[in-house]
Short mmCIF file of C-alpha atoms and ligand atoms in Angstrom, two decimals:
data_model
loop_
_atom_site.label_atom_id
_atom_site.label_comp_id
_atom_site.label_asym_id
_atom_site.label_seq_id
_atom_site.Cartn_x
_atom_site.Cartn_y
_atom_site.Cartn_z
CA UNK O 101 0.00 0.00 0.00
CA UNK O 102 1.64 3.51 -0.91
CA UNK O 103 2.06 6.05 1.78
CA UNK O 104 -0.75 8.78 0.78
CA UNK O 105 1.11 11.76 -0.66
CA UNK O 106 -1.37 14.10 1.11
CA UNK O 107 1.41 14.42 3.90
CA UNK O 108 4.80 15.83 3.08
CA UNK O 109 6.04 14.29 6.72
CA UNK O 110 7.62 10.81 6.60
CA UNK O 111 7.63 9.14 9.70
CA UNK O 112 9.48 6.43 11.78
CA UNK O 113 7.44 3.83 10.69
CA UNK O 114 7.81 2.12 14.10
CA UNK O 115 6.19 2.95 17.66
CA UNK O 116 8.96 2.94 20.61
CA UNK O 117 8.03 -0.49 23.10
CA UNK O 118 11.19 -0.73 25.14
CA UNK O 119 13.73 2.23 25.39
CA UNK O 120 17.38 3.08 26.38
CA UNK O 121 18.26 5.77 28.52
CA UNK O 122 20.64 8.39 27.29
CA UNK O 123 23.23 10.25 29.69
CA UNK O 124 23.71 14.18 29.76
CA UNK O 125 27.33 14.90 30.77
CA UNK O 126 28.05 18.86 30.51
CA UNK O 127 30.67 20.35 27.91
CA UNK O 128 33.24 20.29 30.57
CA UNK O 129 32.75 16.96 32.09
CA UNK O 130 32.85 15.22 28.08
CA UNK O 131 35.70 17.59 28.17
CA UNK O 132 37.69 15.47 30.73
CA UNK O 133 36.73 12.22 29.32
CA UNK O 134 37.86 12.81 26.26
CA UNK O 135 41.39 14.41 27.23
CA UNK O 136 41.88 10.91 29.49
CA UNK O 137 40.67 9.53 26.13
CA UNK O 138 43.67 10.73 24.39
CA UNK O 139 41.62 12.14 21.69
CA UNK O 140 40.48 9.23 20.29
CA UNK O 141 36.65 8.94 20.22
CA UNK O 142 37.35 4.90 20.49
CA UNK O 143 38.62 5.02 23.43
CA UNK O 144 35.80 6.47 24.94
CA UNK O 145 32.94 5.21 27.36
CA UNK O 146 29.79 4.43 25.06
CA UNK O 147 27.85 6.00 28.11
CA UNK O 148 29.48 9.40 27.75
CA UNK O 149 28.95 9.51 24.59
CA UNK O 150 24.43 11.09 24.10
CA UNK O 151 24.40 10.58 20.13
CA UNK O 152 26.41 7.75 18.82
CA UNK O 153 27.22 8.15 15.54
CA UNK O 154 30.29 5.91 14.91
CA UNK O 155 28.83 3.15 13.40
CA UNK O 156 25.86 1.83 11.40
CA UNK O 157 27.27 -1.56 11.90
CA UNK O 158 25.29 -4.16 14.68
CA UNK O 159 24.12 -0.70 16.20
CA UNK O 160 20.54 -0.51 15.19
CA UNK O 161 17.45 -1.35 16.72
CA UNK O 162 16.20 -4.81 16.31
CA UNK O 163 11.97 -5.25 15.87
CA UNK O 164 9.46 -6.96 18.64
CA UNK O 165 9.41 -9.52 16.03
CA UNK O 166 13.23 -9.94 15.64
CA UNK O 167 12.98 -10.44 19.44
CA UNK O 168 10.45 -12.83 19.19
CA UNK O 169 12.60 -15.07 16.57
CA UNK O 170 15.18 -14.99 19.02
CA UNK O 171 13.08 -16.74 21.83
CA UNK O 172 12.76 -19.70 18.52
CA UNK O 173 16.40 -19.75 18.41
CA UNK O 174 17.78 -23.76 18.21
CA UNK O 175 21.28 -24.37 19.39
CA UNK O 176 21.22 -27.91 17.93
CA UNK O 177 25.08 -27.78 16.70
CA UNK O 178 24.46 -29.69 13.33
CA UNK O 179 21.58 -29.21 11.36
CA UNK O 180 19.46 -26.53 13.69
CA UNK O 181 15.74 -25.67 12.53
CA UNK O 182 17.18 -21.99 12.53
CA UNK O 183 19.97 -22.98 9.96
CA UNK O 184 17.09 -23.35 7.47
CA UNK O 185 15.16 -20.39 8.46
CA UNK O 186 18.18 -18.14 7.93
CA UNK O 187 19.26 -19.82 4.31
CA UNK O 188 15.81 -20.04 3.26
CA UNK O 189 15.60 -16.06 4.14
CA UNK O 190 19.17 -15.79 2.77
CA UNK O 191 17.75 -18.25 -0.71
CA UNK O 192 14.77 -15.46 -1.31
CA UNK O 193 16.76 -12.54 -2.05
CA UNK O 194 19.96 -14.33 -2.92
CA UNK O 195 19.73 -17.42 -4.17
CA UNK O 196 23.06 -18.94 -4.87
CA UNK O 197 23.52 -22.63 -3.83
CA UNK O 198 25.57 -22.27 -1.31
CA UNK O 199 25.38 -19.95 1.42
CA UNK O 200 27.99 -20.31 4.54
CA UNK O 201 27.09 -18.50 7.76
CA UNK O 202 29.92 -16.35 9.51
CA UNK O 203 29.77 -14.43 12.72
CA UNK O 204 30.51 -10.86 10.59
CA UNK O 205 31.23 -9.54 7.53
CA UNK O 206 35.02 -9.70 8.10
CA UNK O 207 35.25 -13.70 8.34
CA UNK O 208 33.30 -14.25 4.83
CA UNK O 209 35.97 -12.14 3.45
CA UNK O 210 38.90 -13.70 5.31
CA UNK O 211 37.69 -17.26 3.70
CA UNK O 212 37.13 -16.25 0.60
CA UNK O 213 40.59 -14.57 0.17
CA UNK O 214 42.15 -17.13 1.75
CA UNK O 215 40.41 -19.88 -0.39
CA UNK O 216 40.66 -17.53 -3.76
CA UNK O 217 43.35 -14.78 -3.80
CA UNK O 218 47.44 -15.01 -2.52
CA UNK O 219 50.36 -13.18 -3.84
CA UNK O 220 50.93 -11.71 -8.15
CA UNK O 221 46.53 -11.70 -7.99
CA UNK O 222 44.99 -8.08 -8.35
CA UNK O 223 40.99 -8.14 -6.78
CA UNK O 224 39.46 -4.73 -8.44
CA UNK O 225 36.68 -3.20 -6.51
CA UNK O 226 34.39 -0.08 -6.86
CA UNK O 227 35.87 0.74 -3.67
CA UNK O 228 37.35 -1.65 -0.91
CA UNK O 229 36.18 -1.39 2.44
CA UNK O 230 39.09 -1.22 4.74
CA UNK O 231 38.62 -4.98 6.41
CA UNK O 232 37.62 -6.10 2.59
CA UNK O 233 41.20 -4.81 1.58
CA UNK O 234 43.25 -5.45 4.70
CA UNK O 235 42.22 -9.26 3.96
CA UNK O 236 43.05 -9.22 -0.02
CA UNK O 237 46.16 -7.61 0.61
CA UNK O 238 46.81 -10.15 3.88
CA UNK O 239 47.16 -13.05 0.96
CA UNK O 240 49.49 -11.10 -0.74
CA UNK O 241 47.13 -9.58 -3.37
CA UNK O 242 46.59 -6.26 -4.66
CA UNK O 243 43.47 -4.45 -3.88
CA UNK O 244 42.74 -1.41 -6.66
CA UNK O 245 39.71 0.39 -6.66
CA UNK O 246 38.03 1.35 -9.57
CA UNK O 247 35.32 4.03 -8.98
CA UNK O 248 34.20 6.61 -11.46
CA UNK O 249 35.74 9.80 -11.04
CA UNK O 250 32.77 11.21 -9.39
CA UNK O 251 32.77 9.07 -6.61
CA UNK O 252 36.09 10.72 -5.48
CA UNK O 253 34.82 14.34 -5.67
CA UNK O 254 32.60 15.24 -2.36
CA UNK O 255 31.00 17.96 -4.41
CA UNK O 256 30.15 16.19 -7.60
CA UNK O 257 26.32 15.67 -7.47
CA UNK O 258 25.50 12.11 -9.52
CA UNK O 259 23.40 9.64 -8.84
CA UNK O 260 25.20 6.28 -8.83
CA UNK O 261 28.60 7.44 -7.48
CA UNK O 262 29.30 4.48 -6.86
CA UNK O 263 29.36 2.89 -9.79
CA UNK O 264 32.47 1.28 -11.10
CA UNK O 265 34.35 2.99 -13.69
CA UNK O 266 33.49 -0.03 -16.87
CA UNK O 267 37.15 1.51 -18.96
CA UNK O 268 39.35 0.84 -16.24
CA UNK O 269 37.91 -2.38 -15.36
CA UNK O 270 38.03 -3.27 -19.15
CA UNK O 271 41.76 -2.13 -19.67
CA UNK O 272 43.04 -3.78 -16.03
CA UNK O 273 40.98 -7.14 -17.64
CA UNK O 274 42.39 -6.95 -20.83
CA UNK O 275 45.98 -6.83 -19.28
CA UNK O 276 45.81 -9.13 -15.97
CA UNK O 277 42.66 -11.33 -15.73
CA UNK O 278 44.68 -14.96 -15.88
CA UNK O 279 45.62 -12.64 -12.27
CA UNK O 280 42.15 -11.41 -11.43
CA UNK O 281 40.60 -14.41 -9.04
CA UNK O 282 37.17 -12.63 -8.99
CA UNK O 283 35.95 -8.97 -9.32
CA UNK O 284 33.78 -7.32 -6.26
CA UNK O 285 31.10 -4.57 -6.52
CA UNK O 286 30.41 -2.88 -3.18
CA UNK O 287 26.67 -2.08 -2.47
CA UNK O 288 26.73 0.86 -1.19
CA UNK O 289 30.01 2.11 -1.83
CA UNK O 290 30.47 2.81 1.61
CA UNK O 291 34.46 3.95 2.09
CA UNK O 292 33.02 6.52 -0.78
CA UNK O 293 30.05 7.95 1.51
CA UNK O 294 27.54 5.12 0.73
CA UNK O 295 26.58 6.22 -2.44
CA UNK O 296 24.36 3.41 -5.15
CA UNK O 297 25.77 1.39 -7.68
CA UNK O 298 23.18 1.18 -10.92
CA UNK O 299 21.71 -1.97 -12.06
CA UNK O 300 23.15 -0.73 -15.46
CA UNK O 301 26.26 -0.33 -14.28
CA UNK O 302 26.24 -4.07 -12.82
CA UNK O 303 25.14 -5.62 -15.96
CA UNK O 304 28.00 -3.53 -17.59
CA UNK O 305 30.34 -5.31 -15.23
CA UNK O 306 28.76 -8.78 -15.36
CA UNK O 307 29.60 -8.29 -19.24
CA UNK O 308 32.95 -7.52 -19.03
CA UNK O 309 33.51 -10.45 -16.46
CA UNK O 310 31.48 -12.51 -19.14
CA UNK O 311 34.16 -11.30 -21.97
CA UNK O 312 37.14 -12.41 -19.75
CA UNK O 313 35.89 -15.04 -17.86
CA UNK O 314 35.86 -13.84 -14.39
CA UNK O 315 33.23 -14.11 -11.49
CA UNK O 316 31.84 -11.20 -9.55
CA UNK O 317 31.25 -11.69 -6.25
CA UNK O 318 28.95 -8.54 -4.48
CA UNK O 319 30.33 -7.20 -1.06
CA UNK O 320 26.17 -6.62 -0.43
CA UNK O 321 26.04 -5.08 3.32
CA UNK O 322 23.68 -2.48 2.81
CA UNK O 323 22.30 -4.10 -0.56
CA UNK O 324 18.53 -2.84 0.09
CA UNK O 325 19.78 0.90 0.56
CA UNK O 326 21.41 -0.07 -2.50
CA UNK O 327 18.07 -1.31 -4.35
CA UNK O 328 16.19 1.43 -2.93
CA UNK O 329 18.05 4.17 -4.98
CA UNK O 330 17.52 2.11 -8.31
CA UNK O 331 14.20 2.39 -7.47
CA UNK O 332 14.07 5.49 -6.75
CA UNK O 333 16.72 6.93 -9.63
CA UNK O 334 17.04 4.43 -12.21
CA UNK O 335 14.51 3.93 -15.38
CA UNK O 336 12.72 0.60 -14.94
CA UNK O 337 12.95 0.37 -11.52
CA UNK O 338 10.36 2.42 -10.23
CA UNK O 339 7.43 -0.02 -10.17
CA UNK O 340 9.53 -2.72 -9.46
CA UNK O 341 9.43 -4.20 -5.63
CA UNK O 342 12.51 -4.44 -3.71
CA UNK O 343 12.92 -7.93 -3.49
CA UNK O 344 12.50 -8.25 -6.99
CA UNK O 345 15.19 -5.94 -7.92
CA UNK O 346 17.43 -7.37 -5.08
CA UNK O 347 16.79 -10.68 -7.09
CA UNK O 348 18.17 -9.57 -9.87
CA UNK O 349 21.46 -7.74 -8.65
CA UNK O 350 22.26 -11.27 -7.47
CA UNK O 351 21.11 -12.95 -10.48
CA UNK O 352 24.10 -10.41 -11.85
CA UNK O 353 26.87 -12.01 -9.86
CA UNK O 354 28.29 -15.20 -9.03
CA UNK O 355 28.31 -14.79 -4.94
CA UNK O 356 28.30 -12.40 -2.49
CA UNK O 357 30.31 -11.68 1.00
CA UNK O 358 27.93 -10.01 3.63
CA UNK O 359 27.48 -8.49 7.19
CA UNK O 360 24.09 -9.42 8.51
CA UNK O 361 25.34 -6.28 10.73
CA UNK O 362 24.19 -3.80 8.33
CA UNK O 363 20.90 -3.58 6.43
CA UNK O 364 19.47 -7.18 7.90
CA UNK O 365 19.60 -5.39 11.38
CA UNK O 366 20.97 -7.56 12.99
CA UNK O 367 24.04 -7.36 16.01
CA UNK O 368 25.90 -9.71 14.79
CA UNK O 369 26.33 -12.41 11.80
CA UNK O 370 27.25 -12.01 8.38
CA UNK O 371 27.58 -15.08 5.31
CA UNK O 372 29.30 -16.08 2.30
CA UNK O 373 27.36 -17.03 -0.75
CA UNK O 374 28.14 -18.73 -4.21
CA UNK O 375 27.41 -20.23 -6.99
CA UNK O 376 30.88 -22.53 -7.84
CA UNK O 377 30.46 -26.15 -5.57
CA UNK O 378 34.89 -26.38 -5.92
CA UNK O 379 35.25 -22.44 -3.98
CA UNK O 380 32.75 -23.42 -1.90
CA UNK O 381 33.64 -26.70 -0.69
CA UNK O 382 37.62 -25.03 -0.17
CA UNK O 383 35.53 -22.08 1.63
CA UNK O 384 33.53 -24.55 4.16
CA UNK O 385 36.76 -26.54 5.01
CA UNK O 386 38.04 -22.95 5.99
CA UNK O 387 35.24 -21.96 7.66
CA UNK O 388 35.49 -25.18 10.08
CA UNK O 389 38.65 -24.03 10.99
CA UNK O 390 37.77 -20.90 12.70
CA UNK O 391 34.28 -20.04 12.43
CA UNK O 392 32.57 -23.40 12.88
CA UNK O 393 30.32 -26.40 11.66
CA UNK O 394 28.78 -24.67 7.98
CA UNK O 395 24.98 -24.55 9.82
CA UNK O 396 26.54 -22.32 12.29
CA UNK O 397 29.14 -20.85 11.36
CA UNK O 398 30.21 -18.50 13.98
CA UNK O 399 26.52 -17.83 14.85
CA UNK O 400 23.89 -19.33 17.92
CA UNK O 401 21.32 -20.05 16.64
CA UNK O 402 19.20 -17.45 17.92
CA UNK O 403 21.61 -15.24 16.11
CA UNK O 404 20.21 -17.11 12.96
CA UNK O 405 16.33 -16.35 13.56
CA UNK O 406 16.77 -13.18 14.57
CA UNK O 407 19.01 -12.00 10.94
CA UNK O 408 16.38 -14.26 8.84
CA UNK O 409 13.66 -11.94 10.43
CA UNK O 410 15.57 -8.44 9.65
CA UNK O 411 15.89 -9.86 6.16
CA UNK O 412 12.29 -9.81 5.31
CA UNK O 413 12.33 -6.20 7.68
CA UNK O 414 14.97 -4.35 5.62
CA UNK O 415 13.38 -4.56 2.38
CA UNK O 416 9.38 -2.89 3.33
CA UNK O 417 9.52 0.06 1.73
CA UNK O 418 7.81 2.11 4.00
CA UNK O 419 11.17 0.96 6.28
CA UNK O 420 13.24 2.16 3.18
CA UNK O 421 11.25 5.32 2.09
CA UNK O 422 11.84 6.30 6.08
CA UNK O 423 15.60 5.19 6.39
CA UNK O 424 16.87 6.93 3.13
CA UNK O 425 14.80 10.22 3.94
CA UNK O 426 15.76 10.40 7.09
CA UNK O 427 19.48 9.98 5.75
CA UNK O 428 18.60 12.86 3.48
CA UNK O 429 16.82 14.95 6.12
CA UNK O 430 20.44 15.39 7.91
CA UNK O 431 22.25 15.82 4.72
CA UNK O 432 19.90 18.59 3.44
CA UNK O 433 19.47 20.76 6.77
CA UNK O 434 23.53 20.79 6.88
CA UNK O 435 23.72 22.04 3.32
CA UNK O 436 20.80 25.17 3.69
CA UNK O 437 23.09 25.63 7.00
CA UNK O 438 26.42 25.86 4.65
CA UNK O 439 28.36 23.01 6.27
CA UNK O 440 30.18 20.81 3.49
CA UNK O 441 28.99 17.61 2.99
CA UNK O 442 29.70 14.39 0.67
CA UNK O 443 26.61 15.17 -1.76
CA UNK O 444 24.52 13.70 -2.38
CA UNK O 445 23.82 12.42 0.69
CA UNK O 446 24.22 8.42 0.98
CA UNK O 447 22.45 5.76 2.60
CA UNK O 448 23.25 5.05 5.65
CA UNK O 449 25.77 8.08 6.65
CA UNK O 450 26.19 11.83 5.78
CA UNK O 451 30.04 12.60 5.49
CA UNK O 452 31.03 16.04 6.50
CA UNK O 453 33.99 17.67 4.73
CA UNK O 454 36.88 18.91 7.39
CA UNK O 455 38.97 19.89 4.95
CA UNK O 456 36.54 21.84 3.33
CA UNK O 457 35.46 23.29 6.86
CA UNK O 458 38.57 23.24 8.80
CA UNK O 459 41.09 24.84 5.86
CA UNK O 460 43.37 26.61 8.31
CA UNK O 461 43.86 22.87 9.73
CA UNK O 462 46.61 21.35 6.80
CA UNK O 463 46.06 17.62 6.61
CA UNK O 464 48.66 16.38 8.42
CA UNK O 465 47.38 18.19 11.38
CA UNK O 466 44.18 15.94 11.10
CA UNK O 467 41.15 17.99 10.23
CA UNK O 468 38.92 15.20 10.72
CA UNK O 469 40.03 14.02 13.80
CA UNK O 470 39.94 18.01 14.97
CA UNK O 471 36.31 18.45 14.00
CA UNK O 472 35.72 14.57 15.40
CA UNK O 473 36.61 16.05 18.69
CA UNK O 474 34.58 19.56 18.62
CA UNK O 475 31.73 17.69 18.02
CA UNK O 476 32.04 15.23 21.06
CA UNK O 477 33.09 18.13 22.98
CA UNK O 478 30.67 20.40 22.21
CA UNK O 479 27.12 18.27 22.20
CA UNK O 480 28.29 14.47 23.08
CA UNK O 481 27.96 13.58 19.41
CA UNK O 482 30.58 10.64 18.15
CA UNK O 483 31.44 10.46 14.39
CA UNK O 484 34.32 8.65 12.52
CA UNK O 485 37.27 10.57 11.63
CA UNK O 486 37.65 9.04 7.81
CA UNK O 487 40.86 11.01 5.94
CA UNK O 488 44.05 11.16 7.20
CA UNK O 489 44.37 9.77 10.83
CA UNK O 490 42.70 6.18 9.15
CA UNK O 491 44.83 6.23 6.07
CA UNK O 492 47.53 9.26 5.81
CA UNK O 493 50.52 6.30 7.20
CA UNK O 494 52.31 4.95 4.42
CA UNK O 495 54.13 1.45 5.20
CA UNK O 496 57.96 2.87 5.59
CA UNK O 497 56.17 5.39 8.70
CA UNK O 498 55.90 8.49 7.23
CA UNK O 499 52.76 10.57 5.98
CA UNK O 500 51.20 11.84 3.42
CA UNK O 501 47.42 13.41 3.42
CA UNK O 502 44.85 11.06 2.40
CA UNK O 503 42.23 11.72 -0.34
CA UNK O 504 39.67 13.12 1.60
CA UNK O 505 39.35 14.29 5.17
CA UNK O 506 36.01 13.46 6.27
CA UNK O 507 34.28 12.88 9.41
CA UNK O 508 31.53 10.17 9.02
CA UNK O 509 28.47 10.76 11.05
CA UNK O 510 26.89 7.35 10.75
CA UNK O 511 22.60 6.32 11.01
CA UNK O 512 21.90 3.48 13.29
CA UNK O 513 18.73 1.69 12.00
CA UNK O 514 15.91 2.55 13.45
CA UNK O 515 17.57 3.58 16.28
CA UNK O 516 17.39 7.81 16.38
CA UNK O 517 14.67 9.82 15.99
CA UNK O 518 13.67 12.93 14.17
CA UNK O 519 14.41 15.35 17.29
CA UNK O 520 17.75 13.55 17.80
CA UNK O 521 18.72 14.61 14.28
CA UNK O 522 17.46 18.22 14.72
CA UNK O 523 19.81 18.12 17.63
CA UNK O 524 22.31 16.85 15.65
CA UNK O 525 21.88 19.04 13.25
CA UNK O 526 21.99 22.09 15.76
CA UNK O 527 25.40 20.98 17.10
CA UNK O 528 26.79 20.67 13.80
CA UNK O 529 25.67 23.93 13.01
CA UNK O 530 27.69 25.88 16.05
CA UNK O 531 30.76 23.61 15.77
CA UNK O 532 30.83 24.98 11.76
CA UNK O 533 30.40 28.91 12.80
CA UNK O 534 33.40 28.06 15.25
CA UNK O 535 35.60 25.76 12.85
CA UNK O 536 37.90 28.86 12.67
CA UNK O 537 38.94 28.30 16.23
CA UNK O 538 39.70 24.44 16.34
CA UNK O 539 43.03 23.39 16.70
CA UNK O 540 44.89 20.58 14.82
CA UNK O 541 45.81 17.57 16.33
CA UNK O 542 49.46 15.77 16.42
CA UNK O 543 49.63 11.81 17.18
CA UNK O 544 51.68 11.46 20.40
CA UNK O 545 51.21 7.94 20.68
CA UNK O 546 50.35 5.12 17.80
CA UNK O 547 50.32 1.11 16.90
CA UNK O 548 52.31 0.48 13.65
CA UNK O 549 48.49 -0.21 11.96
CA UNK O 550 44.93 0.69 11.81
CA UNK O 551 46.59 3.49 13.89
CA UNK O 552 43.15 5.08 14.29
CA UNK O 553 41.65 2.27 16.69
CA UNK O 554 44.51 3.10 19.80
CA UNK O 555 46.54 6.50 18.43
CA UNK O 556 46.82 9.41 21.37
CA UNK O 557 46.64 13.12 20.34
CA UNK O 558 47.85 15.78 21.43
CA UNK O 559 45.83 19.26 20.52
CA UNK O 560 48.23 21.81 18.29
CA UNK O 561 49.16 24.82 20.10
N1 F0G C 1664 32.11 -4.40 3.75
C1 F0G C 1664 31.61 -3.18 3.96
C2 F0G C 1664 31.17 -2.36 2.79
C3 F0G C 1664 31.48 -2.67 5.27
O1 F0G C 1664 30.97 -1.45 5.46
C4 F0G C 1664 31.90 -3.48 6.36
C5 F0G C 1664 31.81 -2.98 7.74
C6 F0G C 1664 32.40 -4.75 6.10
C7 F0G C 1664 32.49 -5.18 4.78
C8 F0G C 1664 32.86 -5.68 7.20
O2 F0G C 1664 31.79 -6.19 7.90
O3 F0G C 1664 32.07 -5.28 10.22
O4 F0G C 1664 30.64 -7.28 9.78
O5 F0G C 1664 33.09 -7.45 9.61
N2 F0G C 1664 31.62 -1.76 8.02
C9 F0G C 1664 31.45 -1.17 9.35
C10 F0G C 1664 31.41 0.33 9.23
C11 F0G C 1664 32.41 -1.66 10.39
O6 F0G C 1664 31.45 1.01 10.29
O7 F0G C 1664 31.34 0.85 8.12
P1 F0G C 1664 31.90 -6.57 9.45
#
């Protein structure tokens, strides 16, 4: 049933039946805590922190029934009822023969790599995520990403940023595919501010991997954000349901590496799915190893019901109209207010831009992480420093500034509501008129990798 138009107001399409309190700390007492953090937002209490922003990842809200499937949860350790509830979920939306359960995203990548990729093979990507290419490169491989120019400029407006540039994928094929074990689209394109891949632009790949003879494998977290902007932009898709057009982005690849953390709304979980029985018996041998028997995986089985359940929740479309609004609700009030943002806005995160903001902070003195900071300090609101604190280290130690300096403020599901994001909103809006006055940040103390985690800072001057 369509919402009626009459009403220009989308709401949560939800009713609040068991809440969470949140805990006011003043400016100067966050103040404290986040000196004795060292700077580092991570190393924070979650209960200082009043808006958590950090992470879209096992963070949202899960439904009554979600809850419910839980209580149906079988911990049988071969062969549990809830194994075929979640692949049967899993099966409607995806259905590649074989689908092996992990306990996150992270895991279905590590197997796969480890069953697939290993040193002189190149994995091209629209854009890796960082665990996607921290576990290529682990093998030995290359990760190279292969996004259309637009998706590297925050202020280029298109609608599938994400797409993956077809004439670079074509010429790196042409040279190296004997090399390439298997070419990944990520949906969203999430390391470049969540923005949609097109189902045009996935046949185009699925052609090219035709012409050379290479799979593609979808990295699919936050595929029904994903499907919702093909609906939404793309010609065709607008009378199409979700599911449907979910259907056929995986009737466009050959498997598909997931966190059930993301758009199934889940906590925890995640899979690996494929169509080749060879990968996937090398992937299940694997998967005993570390992760567990293949109905389990790293999962209870409670874990199982509750991700088959948040399946058939994440593509409604009055959940989707709602999430992707809302999304665009933040995005748009920070624009009128002249703060700028990653545009357009993506799915499941608006990205501000510190270096656009912060221009008296060079990049080495860690815009993000400087703006990062204001905003904890200033309304208890924690976003991700993404620029040159996460990737600015080169492997010898020294630095150079990263692409962009963003700070990612990230949308639990279901989780925030509308006043929460005019707060938001509010605090982003003073911390901007002050960005003259912030200081830049040096790293006093750091780990030789994923520095960002653990590093201590030290304010400039
Ligand atoms: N792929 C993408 C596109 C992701 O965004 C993530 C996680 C993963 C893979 C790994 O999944 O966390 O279940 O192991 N992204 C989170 C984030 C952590 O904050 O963006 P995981």
């Amino acid at each position: 049933m369509a919402m009626p138009d009459r009403f220009r107001t989308i709401i949560e399409p939800f009713r609040i039946h068991s809440v969470e309190p949140l805990r006011f700390l003043t400016e100067g007492e966050r103040r404290e805590r986040i000196v004795a953090a060292g700077y580092n937002l991570f190393d924070l209490h979650a209960d200082d922190v009043l808006i958590d922003l950090l992470t879209d990842s096992g963070t949202g809200a899960m439904s009554r029934d979600q809850w419910a499937a839980i209580q149906h949860g079988d911990e049988s350790y071969a062969g549990s009822p809830s194994w075929f509830v979640f692949l049967e979920a899993v099966q409607e939306l995806f259905p590649f023969p074989h689908v092996i359960p992990t306990h996150q995203g992270r895991a279905a990548e590590k197997i796969l790599f480890n069953a697939i990729a290993g040193p002189g093979k190149v994995v091209p990507n629209n854009t890796h995520f960082d665990t996607t290419r921290a576990n290529v490169e682990f093998t030995g491989a290359e990760a190279v990403d292969l996004v259309i120019p637009e998706g590297r400029d925050p202020a280029a407006d298109h609608p599938f940023k994400g797409n993956m540039d077809l004439a670079r994928l074509e010429a790196l094929l042409a040279q190296r595919a004997a090399d390439v074990p298997v070419v990944f689209v990520t949906v969203t394109n999430n390391s470049g501010g969540g923005q949609p891949v097109s189902l045009e632009n996935l046949r185009g790949v699925r052609d090219l991997c035709d012409r050379f003879g290479v799979p593609l494998f979808l990295d699919a977290c936050r595929f029904a954000e994903n499907a919702w902007f093909m609906k939404l932009r793309e010609p065709g898709c607008e009378d199409r349901d979700v599911p449907d057009i979910v259907r056929e982005m995986a009737s466009l690849a050959d498997g598909m590496t997931m966190s059930a953390k993301k758009d199934p709304m889940a906590n925890i979980g995640g899979w690996l799915a494929m169509r080749d029985d060879a990968w996937a018996e090398r992937c299940r041998n694997l998967l005993i190893l570390t992760e567990g028997f293949p109905t389990y995986g790293g999962l209870a089985g409670r874990d199982l019901e509750a991700i088959a359940q948040g399946l058939r929740e994440c593509v409604d479309e009055h959940y989707l109209r709602y999430r992707i609004r809302s999304t665009a609700y933040l995005a748009e009030a920070l624009d009128r207010a002249g703060v700028p943002i990653v545009r357009p806005a993506g799915g499941h995160a608006v990205y501000l831009d510190a270096r656009a903001l912060l221009p008296h902070v060079p990049p080495l003195a860690y815009p993000g992480q400087a703006l990062a900071v204001a905003l904890y300090e200033t309304g208890g609101i924690r976003g991700c420093e993404i620029g040159t604190v996460m990737f600015g280290r080169r492997l010898d130690g020294t630095e150079e500034p990263a692409a962009m300096d963003l700070v990612r403020l990230a949308i639990p599901r279901r989780t925030y509501t509308q006043s929460h994001m005019d707060y938001v909103i509010e605090v982003v809006t003073d911390v901007a008129s002050r960005a003259g006055d912030l200081p830049g940040y040096q790293i006093v103390e750091q780990p030789p990798q994923l520095r960002h985690f653990t590093a201590r800072f030290a304010p400039l001057g």
